[in-house]
mmCIF file of C-alpha atoms in Angstrom:
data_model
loop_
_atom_site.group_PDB
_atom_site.id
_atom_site.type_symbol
_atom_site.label_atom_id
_atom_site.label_comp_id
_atom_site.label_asym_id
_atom_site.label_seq_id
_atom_site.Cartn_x
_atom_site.Cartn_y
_atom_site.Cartn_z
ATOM 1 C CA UNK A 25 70.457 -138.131 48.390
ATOM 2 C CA UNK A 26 73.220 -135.690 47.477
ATOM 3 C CA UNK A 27 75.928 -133.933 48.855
ATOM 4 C CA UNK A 28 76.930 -130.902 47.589
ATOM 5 C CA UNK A 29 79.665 -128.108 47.955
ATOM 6 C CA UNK A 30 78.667 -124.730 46.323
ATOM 7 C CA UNK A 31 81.123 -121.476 46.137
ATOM 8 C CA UNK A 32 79.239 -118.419 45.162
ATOM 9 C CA UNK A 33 79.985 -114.058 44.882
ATOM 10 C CA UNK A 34 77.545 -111.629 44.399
ATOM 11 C CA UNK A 35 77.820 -107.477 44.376
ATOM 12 C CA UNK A 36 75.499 -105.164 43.958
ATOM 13 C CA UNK A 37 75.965 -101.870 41.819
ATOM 14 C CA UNK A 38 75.551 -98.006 42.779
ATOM 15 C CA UNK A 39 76.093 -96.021 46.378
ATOM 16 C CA UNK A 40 73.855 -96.990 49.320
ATOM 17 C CA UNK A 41 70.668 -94.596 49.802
ATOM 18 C CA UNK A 42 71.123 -91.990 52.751
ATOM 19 C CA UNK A 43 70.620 -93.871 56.445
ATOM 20 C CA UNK A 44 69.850 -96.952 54.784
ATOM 21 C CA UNK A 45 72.781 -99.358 55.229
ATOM 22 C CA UNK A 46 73.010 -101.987 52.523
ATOM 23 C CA UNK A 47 74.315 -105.696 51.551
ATOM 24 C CA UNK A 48 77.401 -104.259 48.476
ATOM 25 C CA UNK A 49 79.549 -107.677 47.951
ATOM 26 C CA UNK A 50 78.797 -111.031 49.687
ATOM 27 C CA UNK A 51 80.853 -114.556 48.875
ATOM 28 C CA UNK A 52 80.520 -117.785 50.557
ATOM 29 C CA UNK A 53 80.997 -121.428 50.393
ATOM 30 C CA UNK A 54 78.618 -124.427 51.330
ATOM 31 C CA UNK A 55 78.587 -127.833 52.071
ATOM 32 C CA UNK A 56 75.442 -130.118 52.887
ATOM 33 C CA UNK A 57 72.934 -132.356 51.829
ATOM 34 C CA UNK A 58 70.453 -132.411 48.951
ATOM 35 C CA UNK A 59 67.824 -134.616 48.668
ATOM 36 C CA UNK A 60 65.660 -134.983 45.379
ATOM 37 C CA UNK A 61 62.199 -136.222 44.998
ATOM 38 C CA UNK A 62 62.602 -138.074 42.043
ATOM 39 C CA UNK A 63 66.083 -139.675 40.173
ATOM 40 C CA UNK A 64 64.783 -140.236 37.153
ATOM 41 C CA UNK A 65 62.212 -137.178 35.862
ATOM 42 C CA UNK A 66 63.197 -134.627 33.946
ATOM 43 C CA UNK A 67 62.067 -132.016 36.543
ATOM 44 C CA UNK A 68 62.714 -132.877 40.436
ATOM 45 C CA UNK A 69 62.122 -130.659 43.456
ATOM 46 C CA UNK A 70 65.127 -130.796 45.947
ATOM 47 C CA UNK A 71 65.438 -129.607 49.546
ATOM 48 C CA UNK A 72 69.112 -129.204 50.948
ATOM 49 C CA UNK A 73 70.623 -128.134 54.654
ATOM 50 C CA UNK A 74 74.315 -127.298 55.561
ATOM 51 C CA UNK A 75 76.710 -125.088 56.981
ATOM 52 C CA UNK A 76 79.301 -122.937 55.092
ATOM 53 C CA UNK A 77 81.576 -119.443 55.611
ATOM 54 C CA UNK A 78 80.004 -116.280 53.971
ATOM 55 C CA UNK A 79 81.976 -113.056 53.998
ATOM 56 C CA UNK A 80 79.278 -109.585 53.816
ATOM 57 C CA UNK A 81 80.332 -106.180 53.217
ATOM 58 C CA UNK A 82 77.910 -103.323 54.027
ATOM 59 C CA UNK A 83 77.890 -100.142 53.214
ATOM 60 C CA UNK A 84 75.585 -97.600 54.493
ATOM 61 C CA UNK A 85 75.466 -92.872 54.140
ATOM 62 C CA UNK A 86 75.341 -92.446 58.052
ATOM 63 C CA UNK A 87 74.705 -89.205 59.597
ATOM 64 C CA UNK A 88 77.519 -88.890 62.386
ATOM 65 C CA UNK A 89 79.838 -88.871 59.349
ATOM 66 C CA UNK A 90 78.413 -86.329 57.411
ATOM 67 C CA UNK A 91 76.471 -88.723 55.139
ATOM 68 C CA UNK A 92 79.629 -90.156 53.901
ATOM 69 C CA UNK A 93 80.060 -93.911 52.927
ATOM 70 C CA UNK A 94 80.614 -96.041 55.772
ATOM 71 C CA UNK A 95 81.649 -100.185 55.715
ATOM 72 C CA UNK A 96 81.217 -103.056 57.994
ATOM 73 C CA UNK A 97 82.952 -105.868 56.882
ATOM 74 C CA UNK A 98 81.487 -109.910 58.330
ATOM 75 C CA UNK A 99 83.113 -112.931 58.082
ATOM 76 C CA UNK A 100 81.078 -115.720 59.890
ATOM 77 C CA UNK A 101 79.937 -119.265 59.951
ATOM 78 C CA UNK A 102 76.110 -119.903 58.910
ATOM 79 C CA UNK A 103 73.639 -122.907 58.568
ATOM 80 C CA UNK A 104 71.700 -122.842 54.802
ATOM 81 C CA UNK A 105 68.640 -124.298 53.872
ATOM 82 C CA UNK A 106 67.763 -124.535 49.923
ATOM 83 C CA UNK A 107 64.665 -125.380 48.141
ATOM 84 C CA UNK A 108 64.703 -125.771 44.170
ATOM 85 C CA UNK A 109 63.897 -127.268 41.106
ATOM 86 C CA UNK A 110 66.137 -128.762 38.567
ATOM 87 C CA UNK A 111 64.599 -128.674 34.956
ATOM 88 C CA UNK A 112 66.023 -129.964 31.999
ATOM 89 C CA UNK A 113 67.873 -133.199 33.128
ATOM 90 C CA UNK A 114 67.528 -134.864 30.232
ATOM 91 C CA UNK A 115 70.281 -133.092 28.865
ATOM 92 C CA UNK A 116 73.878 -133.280 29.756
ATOM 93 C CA UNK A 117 73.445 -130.089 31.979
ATOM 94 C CA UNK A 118 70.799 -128.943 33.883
ATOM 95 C CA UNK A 119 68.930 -125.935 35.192
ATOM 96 C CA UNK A 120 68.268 -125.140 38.029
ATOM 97 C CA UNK A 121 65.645 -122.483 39.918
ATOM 98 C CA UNK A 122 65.908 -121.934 43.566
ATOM 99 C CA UNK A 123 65.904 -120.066 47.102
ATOM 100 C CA UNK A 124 67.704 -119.808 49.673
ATOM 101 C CA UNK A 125 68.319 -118.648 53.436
ATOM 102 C CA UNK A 126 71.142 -118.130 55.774
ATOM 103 C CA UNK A 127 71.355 -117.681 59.248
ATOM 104 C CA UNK A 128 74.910 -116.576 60.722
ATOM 105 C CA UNK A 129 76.044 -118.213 63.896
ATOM 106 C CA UNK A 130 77.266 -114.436 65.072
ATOM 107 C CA UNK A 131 76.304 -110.962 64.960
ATOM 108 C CA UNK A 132 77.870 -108.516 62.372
ATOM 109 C CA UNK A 133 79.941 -105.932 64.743
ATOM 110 C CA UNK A 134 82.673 -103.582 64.196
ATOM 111 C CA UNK A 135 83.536 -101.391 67.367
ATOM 112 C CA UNK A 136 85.130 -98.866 65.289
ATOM 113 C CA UNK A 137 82.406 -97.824 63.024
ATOM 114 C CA UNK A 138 79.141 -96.362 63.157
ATOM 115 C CA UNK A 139 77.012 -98.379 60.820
ATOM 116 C CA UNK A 140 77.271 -101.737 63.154
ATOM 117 C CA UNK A 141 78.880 -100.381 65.979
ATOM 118 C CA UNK A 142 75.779 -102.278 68.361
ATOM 119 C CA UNK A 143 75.756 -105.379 66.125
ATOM 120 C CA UNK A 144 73.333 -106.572 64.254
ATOM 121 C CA UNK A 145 71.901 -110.135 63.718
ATOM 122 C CA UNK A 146 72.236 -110.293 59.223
ATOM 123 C CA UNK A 147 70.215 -113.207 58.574
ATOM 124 C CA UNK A 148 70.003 -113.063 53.648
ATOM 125 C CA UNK A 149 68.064 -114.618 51.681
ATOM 126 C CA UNK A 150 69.053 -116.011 47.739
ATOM 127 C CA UNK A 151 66.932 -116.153 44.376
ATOM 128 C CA UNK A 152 68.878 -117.852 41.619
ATOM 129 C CA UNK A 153 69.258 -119.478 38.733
ATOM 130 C CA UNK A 154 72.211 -122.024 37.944
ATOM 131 C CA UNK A 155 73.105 -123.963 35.297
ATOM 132 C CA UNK A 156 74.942 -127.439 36.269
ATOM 133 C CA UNK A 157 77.182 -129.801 33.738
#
């Protein structure tokens, strides 16, 4: 057994396609539980659970504005499940392969804009790679 606190950013490059709102910058912090399948092998599956803070910004070309850029901006808490491998523990690092999936505990909504202006439920998911020391 583990525990583990994890801060993490991500951003994604270009302008959003036309009606099709999109995930542009997300950062977040965790902290849970990890537990391993084996201590000593050089390669051990893990599965971890917690609950963190993740901040989303969306941006979406919506047609009551013309097309133009519009932005919702979500700052929530959310319970995380993980599942992974960590190869390479031999070494004094290690590398590690998983996925990931986040459920917020509230709806993105922003009353003054038209991308979210109803709220929507913004479950993500995460594919990564990480490299710990």
């Amino acid at each position: 057994w583990q525990v583990l606190l994890r801060i993490y950013f991500l951003g994604r490059l270009g302008d959003p396609e036309e009606g099709k709102p999109a995930l542009k910058l997300a950062a977040g912090m965790d902290a849970g539980i990890a537990y391993e399948l084996s201590a000593l092998s050089n390669a051990s599956l893990y599965f971890s659970a917690g609950l963190g803070l993740q901040y989303m910004r969306f941006e979406g070309r919506v047609a009551e504005l013309d097309y133009n850029t519009d932005t919702v901006d979500a700052f929530a808490p959310h319970g995380f499940g993980r599942v992974g491998v960590r190869l390479l523990r031999h070494c004094d690092f290690d590398f590690d392969l998983f996925v990931a999936g986040y459920l917020p505990m509230m709806e993105t909504k922003e009353t003054d804009r038209v991308l979210f202006a109803q709220g929507r439920w913004t479950p993500s998911a995460q594919m990564g790679i990480g490299v710990g020391f």
